[in-house]
Coordinates of C-alpha atoms and ligand atoms in Angstrom, one line a residue:
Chain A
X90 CA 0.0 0.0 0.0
X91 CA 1.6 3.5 -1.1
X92 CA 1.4 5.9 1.7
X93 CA -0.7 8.6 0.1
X94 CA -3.7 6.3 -0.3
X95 CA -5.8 6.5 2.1
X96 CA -6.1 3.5 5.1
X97 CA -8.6 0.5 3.6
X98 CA -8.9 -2.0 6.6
X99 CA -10.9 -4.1 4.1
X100 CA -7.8 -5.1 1.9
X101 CA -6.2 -5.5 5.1
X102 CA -8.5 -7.8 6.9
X103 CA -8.5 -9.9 3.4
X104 CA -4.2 -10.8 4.1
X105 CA -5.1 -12.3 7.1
X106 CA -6.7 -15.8 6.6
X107 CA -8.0 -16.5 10.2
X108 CA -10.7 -14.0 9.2
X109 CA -12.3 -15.7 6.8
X110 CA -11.5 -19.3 8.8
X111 CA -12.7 -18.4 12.2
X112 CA -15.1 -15.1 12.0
X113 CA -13.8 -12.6 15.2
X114 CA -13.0 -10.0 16.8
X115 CA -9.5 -10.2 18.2
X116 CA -8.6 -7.7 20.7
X117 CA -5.5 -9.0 22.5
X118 CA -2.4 -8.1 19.6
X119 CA -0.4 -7.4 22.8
X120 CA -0.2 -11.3 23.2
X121 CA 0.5 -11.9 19.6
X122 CA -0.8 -11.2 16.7
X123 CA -2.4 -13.2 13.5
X124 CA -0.4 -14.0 10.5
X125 CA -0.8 -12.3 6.9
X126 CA -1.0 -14.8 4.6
X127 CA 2.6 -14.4 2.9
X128 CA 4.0 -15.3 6.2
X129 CA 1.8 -18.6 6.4
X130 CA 3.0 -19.4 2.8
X131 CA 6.6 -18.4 2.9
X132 CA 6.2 -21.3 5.9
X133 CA 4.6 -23.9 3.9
X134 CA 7.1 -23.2 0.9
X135 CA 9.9 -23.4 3.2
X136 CA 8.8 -27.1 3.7
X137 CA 7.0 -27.7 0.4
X138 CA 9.9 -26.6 -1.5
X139 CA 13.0 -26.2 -0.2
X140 CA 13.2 -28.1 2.9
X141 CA 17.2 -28.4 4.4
X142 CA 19.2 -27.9 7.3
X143 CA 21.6 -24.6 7.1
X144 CA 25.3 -24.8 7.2
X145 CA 25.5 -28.1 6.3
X146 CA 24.6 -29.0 2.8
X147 CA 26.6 -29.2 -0.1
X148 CA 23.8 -29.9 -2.0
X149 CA 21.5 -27.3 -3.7
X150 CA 18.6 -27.2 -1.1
X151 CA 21.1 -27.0 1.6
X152 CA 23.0 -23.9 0.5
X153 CA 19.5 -22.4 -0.5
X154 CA 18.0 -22.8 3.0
X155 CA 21.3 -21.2 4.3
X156 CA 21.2 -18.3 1.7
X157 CA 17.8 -17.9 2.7
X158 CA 18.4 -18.0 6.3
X159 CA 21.3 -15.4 5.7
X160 CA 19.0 -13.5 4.2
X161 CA 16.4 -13.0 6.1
X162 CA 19.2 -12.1 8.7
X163 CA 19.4 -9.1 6.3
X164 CA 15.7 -8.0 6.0
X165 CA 15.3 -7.7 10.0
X166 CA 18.4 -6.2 11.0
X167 CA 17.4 -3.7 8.3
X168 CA 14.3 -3.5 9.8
X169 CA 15.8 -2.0 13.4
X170 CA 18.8 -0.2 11.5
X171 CA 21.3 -3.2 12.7
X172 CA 23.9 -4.8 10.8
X173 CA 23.6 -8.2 10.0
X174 CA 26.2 -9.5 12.2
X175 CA 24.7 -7.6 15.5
X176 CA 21.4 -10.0 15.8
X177 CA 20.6 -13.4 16.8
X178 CA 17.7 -15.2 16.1
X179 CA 16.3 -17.0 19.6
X180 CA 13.9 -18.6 20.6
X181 CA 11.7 -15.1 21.3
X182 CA 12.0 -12.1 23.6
X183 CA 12.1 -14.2 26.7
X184 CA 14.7 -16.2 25.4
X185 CA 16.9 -12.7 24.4
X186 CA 16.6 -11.6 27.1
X187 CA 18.0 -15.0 29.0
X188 CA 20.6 -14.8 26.8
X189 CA 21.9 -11.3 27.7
X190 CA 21.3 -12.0 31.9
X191 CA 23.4 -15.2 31.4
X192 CA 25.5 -14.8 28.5
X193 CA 27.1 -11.7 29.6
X194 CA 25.5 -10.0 32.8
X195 CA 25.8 -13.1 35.2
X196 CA 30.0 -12.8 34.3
X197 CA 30.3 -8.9 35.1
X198 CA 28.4 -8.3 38.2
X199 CA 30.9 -7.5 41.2
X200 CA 29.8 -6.4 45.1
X201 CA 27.9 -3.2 45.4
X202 CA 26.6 -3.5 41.8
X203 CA 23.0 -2.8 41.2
X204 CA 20.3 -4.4 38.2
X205 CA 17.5 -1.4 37.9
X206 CA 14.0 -2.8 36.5
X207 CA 10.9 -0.4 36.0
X208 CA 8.3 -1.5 38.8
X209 CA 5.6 -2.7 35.3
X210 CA 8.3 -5.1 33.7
X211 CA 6.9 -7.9 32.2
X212 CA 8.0 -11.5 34.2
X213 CA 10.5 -12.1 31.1
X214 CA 11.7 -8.0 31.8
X215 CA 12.5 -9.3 35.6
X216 CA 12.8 -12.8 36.7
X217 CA 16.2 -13.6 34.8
X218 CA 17.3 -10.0 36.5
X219 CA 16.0 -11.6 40.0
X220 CA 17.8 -14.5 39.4
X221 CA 21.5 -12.8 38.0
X222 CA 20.9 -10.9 41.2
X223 CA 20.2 -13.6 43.7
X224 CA 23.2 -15.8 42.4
X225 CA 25.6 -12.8 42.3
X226 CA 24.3 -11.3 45.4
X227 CA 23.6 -7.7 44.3
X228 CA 21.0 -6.0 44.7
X229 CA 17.5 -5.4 42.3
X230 CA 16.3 -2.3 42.5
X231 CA 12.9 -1.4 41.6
X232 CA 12.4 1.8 40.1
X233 CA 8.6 2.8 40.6
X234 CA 5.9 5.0 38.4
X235 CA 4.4 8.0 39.0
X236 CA 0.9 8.0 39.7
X237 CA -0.1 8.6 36.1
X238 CA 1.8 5.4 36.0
X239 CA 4.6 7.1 33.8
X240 CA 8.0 7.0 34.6
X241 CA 9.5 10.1 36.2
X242 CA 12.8 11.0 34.5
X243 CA 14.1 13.1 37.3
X244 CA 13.7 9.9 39.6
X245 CA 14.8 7.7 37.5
X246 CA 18.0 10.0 37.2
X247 CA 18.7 9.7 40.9
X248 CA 17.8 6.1 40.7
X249 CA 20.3 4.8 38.1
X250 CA 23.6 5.8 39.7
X251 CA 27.0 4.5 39.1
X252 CA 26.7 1.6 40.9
X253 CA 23.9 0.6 38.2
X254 CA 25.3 -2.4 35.9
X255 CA 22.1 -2.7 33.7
X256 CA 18.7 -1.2 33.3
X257 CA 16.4 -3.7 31.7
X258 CA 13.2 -1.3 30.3
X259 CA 10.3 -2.0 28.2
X260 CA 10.3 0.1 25.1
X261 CA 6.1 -0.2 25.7
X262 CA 4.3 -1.7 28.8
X263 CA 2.1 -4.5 27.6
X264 CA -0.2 -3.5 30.7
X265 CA -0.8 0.1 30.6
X266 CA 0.8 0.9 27.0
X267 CA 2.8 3.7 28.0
X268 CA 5.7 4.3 25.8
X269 CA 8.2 5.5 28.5
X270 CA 11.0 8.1 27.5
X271 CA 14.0 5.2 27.0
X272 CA 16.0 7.8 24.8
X273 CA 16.7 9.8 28.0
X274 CA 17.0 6.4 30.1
X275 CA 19.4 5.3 28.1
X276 CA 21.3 8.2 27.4
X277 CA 21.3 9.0 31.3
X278 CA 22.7 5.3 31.7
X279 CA 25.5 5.6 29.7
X280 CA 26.6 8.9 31.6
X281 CA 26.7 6.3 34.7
X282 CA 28.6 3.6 32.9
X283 CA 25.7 1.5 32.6
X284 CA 24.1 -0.7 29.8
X285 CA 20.7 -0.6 29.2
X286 CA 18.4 -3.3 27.5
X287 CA 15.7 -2.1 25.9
X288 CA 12.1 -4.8 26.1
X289 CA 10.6 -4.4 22.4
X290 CA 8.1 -7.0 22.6
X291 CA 5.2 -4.4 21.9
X292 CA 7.1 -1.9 20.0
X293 CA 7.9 -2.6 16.5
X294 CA 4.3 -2.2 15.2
X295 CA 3.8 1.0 16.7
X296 CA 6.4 2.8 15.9
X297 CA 9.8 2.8 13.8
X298 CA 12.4 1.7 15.7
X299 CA 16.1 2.2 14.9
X300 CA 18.7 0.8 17.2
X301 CA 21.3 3.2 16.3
X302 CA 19.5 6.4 16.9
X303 CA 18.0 4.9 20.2
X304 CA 21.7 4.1 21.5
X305 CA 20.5 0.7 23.5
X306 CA 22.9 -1.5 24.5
X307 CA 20.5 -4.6 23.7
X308 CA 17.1 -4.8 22.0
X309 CA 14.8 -8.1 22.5
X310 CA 11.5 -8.7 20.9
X311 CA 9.5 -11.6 19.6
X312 CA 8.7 -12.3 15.9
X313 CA 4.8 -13.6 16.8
X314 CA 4.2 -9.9 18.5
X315 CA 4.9 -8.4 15.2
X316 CA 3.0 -10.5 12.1
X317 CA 5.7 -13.5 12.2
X318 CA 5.5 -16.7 13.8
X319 CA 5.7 -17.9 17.2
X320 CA 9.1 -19.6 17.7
X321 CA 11.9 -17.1 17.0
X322 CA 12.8 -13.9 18.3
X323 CA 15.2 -11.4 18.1
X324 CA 18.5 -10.2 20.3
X325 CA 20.3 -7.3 19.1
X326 CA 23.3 -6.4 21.1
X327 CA 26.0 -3.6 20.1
X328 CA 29.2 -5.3 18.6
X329 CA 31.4 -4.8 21.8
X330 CA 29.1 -6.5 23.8
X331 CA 28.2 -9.4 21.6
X332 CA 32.3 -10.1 21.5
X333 CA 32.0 -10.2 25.1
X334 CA 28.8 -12.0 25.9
X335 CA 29.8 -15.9 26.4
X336 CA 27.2 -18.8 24.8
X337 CA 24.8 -20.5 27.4
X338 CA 24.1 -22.7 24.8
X339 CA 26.2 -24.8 23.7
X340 CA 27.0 -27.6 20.7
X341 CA 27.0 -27.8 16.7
X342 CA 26.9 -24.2 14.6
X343 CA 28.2 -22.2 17.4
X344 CA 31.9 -24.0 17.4
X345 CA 35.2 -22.9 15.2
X346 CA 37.1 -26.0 16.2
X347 CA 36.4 -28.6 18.3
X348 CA 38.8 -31.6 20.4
X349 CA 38.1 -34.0 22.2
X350 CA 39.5 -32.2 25.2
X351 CA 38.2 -28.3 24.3
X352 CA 36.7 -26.5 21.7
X353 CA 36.9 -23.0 20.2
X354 CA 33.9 -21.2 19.7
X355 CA 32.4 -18.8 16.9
X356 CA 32.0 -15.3 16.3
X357 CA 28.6 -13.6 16.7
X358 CA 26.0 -14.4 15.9
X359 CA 26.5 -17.6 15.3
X360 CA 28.3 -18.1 19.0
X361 CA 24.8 -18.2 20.1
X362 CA 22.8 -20.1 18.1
X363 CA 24.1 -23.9 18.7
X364 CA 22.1 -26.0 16.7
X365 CA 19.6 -26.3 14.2
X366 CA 17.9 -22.8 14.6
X367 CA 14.1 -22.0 13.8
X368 CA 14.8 -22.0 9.9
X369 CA 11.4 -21.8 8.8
X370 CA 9.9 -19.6 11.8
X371 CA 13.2 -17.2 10.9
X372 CA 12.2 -16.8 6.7
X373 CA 8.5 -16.1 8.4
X374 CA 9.5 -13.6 10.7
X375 CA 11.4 -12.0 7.6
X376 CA 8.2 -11.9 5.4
X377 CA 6.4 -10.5 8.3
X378 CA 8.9 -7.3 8.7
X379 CA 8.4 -7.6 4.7
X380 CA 4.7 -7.4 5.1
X381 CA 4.8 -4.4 7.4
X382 CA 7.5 -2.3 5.3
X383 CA 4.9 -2.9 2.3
X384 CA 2.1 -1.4 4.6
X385 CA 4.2 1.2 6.4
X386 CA 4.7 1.4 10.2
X387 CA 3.5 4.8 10.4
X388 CA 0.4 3.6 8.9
X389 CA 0.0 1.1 11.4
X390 CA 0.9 2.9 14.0
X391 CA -1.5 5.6 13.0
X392 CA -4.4 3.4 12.7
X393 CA -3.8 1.7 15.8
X394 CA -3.8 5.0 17.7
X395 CA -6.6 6.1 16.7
X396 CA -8.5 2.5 17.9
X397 CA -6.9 3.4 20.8
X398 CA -8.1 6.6 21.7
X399 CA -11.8 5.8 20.4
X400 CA -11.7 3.2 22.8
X401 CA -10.3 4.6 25.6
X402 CA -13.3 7.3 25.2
X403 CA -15.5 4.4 25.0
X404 CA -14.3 2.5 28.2
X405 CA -14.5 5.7 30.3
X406 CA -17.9 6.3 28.9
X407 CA -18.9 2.6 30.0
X408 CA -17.5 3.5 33.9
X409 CA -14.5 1.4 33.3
X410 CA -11.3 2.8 34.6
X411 CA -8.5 3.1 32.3
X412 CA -4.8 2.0 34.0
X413 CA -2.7 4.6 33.8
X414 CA -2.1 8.3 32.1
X415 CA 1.2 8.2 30.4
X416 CA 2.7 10.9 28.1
X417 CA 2.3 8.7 25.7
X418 CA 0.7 5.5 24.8
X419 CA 0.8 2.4 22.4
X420 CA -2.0 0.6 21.2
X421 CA -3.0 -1.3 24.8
X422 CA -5.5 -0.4 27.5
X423 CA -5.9 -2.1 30.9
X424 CA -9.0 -1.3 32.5
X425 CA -11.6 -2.5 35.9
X426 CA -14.5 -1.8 37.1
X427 CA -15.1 -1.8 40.8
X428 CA -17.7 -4.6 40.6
X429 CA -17.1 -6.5 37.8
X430 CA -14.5 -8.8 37.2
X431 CA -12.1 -9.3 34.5
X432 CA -12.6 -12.8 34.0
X433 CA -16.6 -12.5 33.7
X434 CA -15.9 -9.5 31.1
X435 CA -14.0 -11.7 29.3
X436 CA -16.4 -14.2 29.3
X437 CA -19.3 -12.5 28.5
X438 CA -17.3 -10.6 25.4
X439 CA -16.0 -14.1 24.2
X440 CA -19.7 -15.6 24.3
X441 CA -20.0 -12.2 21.6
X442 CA -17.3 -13.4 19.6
X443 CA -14.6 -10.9 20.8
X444 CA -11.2 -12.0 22.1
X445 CA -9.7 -10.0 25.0
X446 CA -7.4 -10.4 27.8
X447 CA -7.7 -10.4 31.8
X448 CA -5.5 -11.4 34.0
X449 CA -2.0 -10.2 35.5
X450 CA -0.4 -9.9 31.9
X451 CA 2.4 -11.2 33.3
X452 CA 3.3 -8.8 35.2
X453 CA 2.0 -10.1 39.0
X454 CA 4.0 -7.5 41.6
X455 CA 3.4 -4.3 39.4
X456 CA -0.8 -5.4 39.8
X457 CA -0.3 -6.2 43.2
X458 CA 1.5 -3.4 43.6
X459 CA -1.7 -0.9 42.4
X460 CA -3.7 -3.1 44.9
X461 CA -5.2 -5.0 41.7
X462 CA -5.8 -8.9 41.2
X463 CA -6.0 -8.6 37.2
X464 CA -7.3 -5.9 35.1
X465 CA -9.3 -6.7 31.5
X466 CA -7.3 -5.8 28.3
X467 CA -7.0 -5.0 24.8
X468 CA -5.1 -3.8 22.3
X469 CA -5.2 -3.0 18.9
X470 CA -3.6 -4.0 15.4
X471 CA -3.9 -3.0 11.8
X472 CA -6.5 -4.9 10.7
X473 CA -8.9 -3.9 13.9
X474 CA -11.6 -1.7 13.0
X475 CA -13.7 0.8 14.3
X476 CA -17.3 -1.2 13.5
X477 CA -15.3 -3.8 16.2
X478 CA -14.8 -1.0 19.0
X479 CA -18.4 -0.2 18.2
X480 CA -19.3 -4.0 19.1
X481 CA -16.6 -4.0 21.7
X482 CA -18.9 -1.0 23.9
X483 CA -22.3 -3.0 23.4
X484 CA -20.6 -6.0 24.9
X485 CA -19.7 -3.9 28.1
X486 CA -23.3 -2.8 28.0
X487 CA -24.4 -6.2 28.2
X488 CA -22.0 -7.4 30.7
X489 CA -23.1 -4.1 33.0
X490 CA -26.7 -5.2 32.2
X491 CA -26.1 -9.1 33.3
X492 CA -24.0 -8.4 36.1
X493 CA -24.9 -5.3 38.5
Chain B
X60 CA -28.7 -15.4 27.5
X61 CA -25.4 -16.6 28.1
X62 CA -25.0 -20.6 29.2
X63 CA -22.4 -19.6 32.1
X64 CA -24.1 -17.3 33.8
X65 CA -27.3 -18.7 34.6
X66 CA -30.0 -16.4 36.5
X67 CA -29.3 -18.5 39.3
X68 CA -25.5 -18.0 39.4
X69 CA -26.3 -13.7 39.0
X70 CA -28.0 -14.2 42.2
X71 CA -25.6 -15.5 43.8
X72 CA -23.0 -13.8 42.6
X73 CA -24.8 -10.5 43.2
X74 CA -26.0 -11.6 46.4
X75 CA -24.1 -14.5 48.1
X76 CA -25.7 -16.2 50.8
X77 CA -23.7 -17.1 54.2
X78 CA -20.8 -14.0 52.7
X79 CA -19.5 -13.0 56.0
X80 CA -16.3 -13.2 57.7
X81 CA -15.9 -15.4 60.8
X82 CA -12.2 -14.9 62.3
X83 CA -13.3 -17.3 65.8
X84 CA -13.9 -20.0 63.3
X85 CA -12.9 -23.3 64.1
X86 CA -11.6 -24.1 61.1
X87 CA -10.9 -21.4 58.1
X88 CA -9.8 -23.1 54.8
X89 CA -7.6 -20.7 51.6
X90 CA -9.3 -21.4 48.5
X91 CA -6.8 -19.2 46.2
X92 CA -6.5 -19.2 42.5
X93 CA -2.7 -17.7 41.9
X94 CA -3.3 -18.3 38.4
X95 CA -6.5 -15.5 38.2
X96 CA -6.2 -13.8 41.9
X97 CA -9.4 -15.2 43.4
X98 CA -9.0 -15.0 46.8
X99 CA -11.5 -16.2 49.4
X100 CA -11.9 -17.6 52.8
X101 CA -13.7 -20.7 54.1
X102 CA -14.9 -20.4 57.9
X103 CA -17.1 -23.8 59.7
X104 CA -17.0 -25.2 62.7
X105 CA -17.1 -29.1 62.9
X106 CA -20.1 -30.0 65.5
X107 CA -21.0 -33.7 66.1
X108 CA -19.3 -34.4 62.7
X109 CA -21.8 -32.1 60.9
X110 CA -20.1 -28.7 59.4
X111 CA -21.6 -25.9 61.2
X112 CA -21.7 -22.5 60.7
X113 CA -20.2 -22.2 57.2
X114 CA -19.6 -19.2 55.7
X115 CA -17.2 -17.7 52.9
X116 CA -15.5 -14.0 52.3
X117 CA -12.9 -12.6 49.6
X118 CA -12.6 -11.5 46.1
X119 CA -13.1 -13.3 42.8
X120 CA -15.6 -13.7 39.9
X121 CA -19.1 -13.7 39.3
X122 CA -19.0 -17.8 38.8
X123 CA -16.5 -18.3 41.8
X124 CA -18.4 -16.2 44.1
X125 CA -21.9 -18.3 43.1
X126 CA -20.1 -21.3 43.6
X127 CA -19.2 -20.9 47.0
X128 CA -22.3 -19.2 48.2
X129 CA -24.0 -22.5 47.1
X130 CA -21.0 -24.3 48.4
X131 CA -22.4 -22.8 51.9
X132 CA -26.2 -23.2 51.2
X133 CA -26.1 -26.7 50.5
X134 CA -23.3 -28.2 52.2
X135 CA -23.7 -26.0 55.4
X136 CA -25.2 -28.3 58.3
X137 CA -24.3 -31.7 56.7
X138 CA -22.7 -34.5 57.9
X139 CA -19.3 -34.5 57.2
X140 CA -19.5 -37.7 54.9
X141 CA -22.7 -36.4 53.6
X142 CA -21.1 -33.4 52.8
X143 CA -18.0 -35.0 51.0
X144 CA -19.9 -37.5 48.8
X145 CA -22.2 -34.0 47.6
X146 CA -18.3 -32.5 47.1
X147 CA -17.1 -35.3 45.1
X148 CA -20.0 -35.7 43.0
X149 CA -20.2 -31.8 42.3
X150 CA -16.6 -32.1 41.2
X151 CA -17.3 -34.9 38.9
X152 CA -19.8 -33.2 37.4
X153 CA -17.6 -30.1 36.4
X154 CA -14.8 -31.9 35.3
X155 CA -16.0 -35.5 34.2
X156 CA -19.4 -36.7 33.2
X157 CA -21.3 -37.2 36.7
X158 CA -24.8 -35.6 36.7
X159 CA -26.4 -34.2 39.7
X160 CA -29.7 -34.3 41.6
X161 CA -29.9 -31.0 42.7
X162 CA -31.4 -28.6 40.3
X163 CA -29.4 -25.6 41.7
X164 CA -26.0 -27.4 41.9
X165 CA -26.9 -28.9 38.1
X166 CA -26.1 -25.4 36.9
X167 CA -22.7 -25.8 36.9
X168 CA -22.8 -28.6 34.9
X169 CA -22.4 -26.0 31.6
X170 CA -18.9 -25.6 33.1
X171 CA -17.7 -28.2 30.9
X172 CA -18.0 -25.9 27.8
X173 CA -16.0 -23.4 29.2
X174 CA -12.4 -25.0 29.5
X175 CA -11.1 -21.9 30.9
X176 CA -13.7 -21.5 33.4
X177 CA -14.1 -24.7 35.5
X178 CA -10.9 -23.6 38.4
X179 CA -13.9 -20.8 39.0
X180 CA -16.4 -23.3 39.5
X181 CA -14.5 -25.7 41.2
X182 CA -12.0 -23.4 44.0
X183 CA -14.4 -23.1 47.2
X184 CA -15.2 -27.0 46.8
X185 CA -11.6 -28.1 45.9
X186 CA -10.8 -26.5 48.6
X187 CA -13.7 -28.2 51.3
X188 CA -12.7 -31.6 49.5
X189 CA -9.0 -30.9 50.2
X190 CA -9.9 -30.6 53.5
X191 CA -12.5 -33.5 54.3
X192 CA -10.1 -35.7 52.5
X193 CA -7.2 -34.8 54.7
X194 CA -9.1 -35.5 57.6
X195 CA -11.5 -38.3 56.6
Ligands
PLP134 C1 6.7 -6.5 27.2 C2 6.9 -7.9 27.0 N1 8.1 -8.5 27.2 C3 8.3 -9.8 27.0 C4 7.4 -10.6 26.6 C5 7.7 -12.0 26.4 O1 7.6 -12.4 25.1 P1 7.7 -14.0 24.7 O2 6.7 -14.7 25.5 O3 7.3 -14.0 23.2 O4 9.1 -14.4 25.0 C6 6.1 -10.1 26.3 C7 5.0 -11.0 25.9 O5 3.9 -11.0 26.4 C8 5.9 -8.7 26.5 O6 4.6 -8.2 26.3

C-alpha cells in the first residue's frame, strides 16, 4: 500500500486468513498477533519446497536454505537499523533476554553492583534479573511509576547511579501501554557507565524503531508480537558486547574448532545459536517485517492510535477505569470496574465473539503493587476496525446489564 | 442469554448467601487461584461431625463467588460424609461426566464448555474436598 492512499482496513483484513476461517473480533495483539497470509506461505514453501538444514549441505537445497536463512538475517536487521552481524535469532524475547542476563550480565556483576527494572516489567523484563541478582548477590532495584503510572525522569536519574550495571526497560508496557521516555534512560545510563536493555516486545508495530538512533545496548523482541510466527525472536546487542557476551548454549553451529579435550567457539552471531535454529519460523519472521514495510509502520501505528483513543473514550464512557495516564501511549489499554471482574468480562465478550485479555499480563507485583488482582485488556492491530470498538462498547453494556 | 451465567449464578454472585467473615472460626480453609487472583476464605465449625456455621468472604468472579455461596447453602449443616460425597460428585460433574440431583447445583454442569472456566467453579469446593479428604 503507497502511503498517500488512504487506510482500507478491508484489503487489510483480506491478508489475514483467520478472518475468513474463524469469523472474530481479536482484541488482544499485545499477546500476539495473526499472520498475513505471505507469512503462512513463505512457511509452507519453506517445507513444500526447499526443505534443508543450514550450514550443512553441499547440496542445492542446503546452500538455498542457508542463503535464505542469511537473508532474512538481512531483511530484519534492516528492519531495526542493525547490521547483520549484530542480531541473533532466539527462541523469542524471553529467550533474548536470558541470553543477555546469562551470557554476559551473570560474568560482570561485582559487590555493590545494582540491576535497575521499571516496577511494570513484564515477568521475562525481571525474573532472569532476579535471578542474575540472587546468584551474584547484588541487589535489584525497583524503580517505581508516577501516579499517572509514567516514569518520572528526574527519579529515575537519581535512581540509576554509578553503581547501576544494567537497566532492563520496556520500550512499551504490555499492561498500561505507556511508551516511557528510553531515549533519556538510556542516554542518562550511559553517563553512569551502565548498559541498558531495551524490552521491544510491543514496540515494533507501533512505531519505527532504529537501534542506532536509540543508542540501546541490547534490544529483545518476539517475531509472533509483530506478524511473524511464534518460535523465533530477536537479540540485538551492540558489537562490543556481543564479542563479550559468552554462549549459554552450547554444541553444533556455534563451534570454530572442536577436540576431544576443548573447543573453540564462533563469532557472533552464530556463537549463540548452537544448533539447528528455527529456519522456517526465521524466513516467516522475515516476510512478516516484509509485510509491514509494504504497509508502512506509520500507517499502522497511525491506525492503531486512533483505535486506541476511540476506545479509551469508550471504556471511560462505560465507567470502566483506564490504568494509567502516560505521556504517551501504544495501542493497549488495561482497564476495571469496581464490581465487575475481569474474567466474567471476558467471558461475556467471548460468548460475543470478541477476544480480550484479563488477568496479570504477566506482570504479578506491578498489579499487586496498584492493589489489583488482574485488570481486563485490549489492544489494537492493523486490521482492527472501528465497526469492532463499536461491538466491543455493546458487549460492556451487556455485561453491566447481566451483572450489576 | 449466556450458558455460564445462569440467572441463578447472578444471584448469587450479586448476592451470596452465608458472605460473611468469621475470624473465631474453628476451622478457616484458603481457597486461592494464583493463576487468576481469586482469593477467598472458608470459615465452619465441625459439630457432632456435621459442618456448622459455614460461611465464605474474599474476592473473585461472578462464577466463583456463586459457587461458594452455594457451596455454603447446600453443604452447610451436613454431615461430614454427607457433605463430602455431595463434594465429590459436584466435582465430577464439572470436570467429568457425573450428573447431579440438585437442580441448583446442576447449573454448573455448563462448566464443561468453558475450559477456561471450570478452576472458577471448582475453587471453594476443591478446597472443602482438600480438607474433608485430609481428615477423613
Ligand atoms: C513487554 C513484553 N516483554 C516480553 C514478553 C515475552 O515475550 P515472549 O513470551 O514471546 O518471549 C512479552 C510478551 O507478552 C511482553 O509483552
Amino acid at each position: 500500500m503507497s502511503e498517500n492512499l488512504v487506510w482500507d482496513v478491508d484489503r487489510i483484513r483480506a491478508d489475514f486468513p483467520i478472518f475468513d476461517r474463524t469469523p472474530h473480533i481479536y482484541l488482544d495483539n499485545a499477546a500476539t498477533t495473526h499472520k498475513p497470509a505471505s507469512v503462512i506461505k513463505a512457511i509452507t514453501d519453506f517445507y513444500e519446497m526447499h526443505n534443508a538444514n543450514v550450514h550443512r549441505g553441499i547440496y542445492h537445497l542446503g546452500s538455498a536454505a542457508s542463503q535464505r536463512y542469511a537473508e532474512a538475517r538481512s531483511t530484519v536487521a534492516d528492519f531495526i537499523g542493525a547490521q547483520a552481524s549484530e542480531i541473533i535469532f532466539t527462541a523469542g524475547c524471553t529467550d533474548s533476554i536470558n541470553l543477555v542476563a546469562f551470557g554476559l550480565i551473570d560474568n560482570k556483576l561485582s559487590e555493590g553492583d545494582t540491576i535497575v527494572c521499571l516496577a511494570s516489567e513484564h515477568h521475562a523484563n525481571l525474573v532472569p534479573w532476579q535471578e542474575v541478582a540472587r546468584r551474584n548477590n547484588v541487589q535489584l532495584k525497583i524503580l517505581h511509576l508516577t501516579d499517572l503510572l509514567d516514569l518520572d525522569l528526574t527519579q529515575a536519574y537519581s535512581f540509576i547511579d554509578r553503581n547501576t550495571k544494567l537497566v532492563a526497560i520496556a520500550h512499551t508496557s504490555n499492561v498500561t501501554g505507556a511508551r516511557y521516555p528510553i531515549e533519556e534512560v538510556i542516554a542518562h545510563s550511559h553517563k553512569m557507565g551502565a548498559m541498558v536493555l531495551v524490552d521491544a516486545a510491543q514496540a515494533l508495530l507501533s512505531e519505527s524503531v532504529n537501534v542506532q538512533d536509540l543508542g540501546a545496548d541490547f534490544l529483545a523482541f518476539s517475531g509472533h508480537k509483530m506478524l511473524g510466527p511464534t518460535g523465533c525472536g530477536v537479540l540485538y546487542g551492540r558489537p562490543e558486547h556481543l564479542e563479550q557476551m559468552q554462549a549459554i548454549r552450547f554444541g553444533g553451529d556455534m563451534i570454530r574448532r572442536v577436540e576431544y579435550d576443548q573447543s573453540t567457539f564462533a563469532a557472533a552471531p552464530r556463537r549463540f545459536e548452537a544448533g539447528t535454529p528455527p529456519i522456517a519460523a526465521v524466513i516467516g519472521l522475515a516476510k512478516a517485517v516484509d509485510y509491514i514495510n509494504r504497509v508502512g509502520v506509520k500507517a499502522i501505528a497511525d491506525h492503531s492510535k486512533a483505535l486506541t483513543v476511540a476506545a479509551q473514550e469508550l471504556l471511560t464512557e462505560e465507567g470502566f477505569a483506564v490504568l494509567g495516564r502516560p505521556k504517551h501511549r501504544g495501542p493497549i489499554l488495561s482497564f476495571s470496574h469496581s464490581r465487575i471482574h475481569p474474567h466474567d468480562l471476558a467471558s461475556i465478550l467471548d460468548e460475543r465473539g470478541i477476544a480480550i485479555r484479563a488477568g496479570h499480563h504477566c506482570a504479578q507485583p506491578f498489579l499487586k503493587h496498584l492493589g489489583l488482582m488482574a485488570t481486563a485488556r485490549v489492544s489494537f492491530s492493523l486490521y482492527n476496525t472501528h465497526a469492532e470498538i463499536e461491538s466491543l462498547g455493546e458487549g460492556l453494556r451487556h455485561a453491566k446489564a447481566l451483572l450489576l | 442469554m449466556s450458558d455460564l451465567y445462569h440467572p441463578l449464578i447472578l444471584k448469587h454472585s450479586r448476592e451470596p448467601l452465608h458472605f460473611h467473615e468469621r475470624k473465631d472460626a474453628e476451622i478457616i480453609l484458603d481457597a486461592y487461584n494464583p493463576i487468576c487472583g481469586d482469593d477467598y476464605k472458608i470459615y465452619l465449625d465441625l459439630v457432632d461431625d456435621h459442618l456448622e456455621a459455614l460461611s465464605f468472604d474474599g474476592y473473585g468472579c461472578a462464577v466463583s463467588k456463586a459457587s461458594a455461596s452455594l457451596l455454603a447453602q447446600k453443604l452447610g449443616g451436613k454431615s461430614r460424609g454427607e457433605a463430602h460425597k455431595q463434594l465429590q460428585r459436584f466435582l465430577e460433574m464439572v470436570t467429568g461426566s457425573g450428573t447431579m440431583i440438585d437442580e441448583d447445583l446442576a447449573v454448573f454442569a455448563m462448566a464443561k464448555k468453558y475450559p477456561g472456566r471450570i478452576t472458577c467453579v471448582t475453587l471453594a469446593w476443591q478446597a472443602l474436598d482438600e480438607f474433608l479428604s485430609q481428615h477423613a
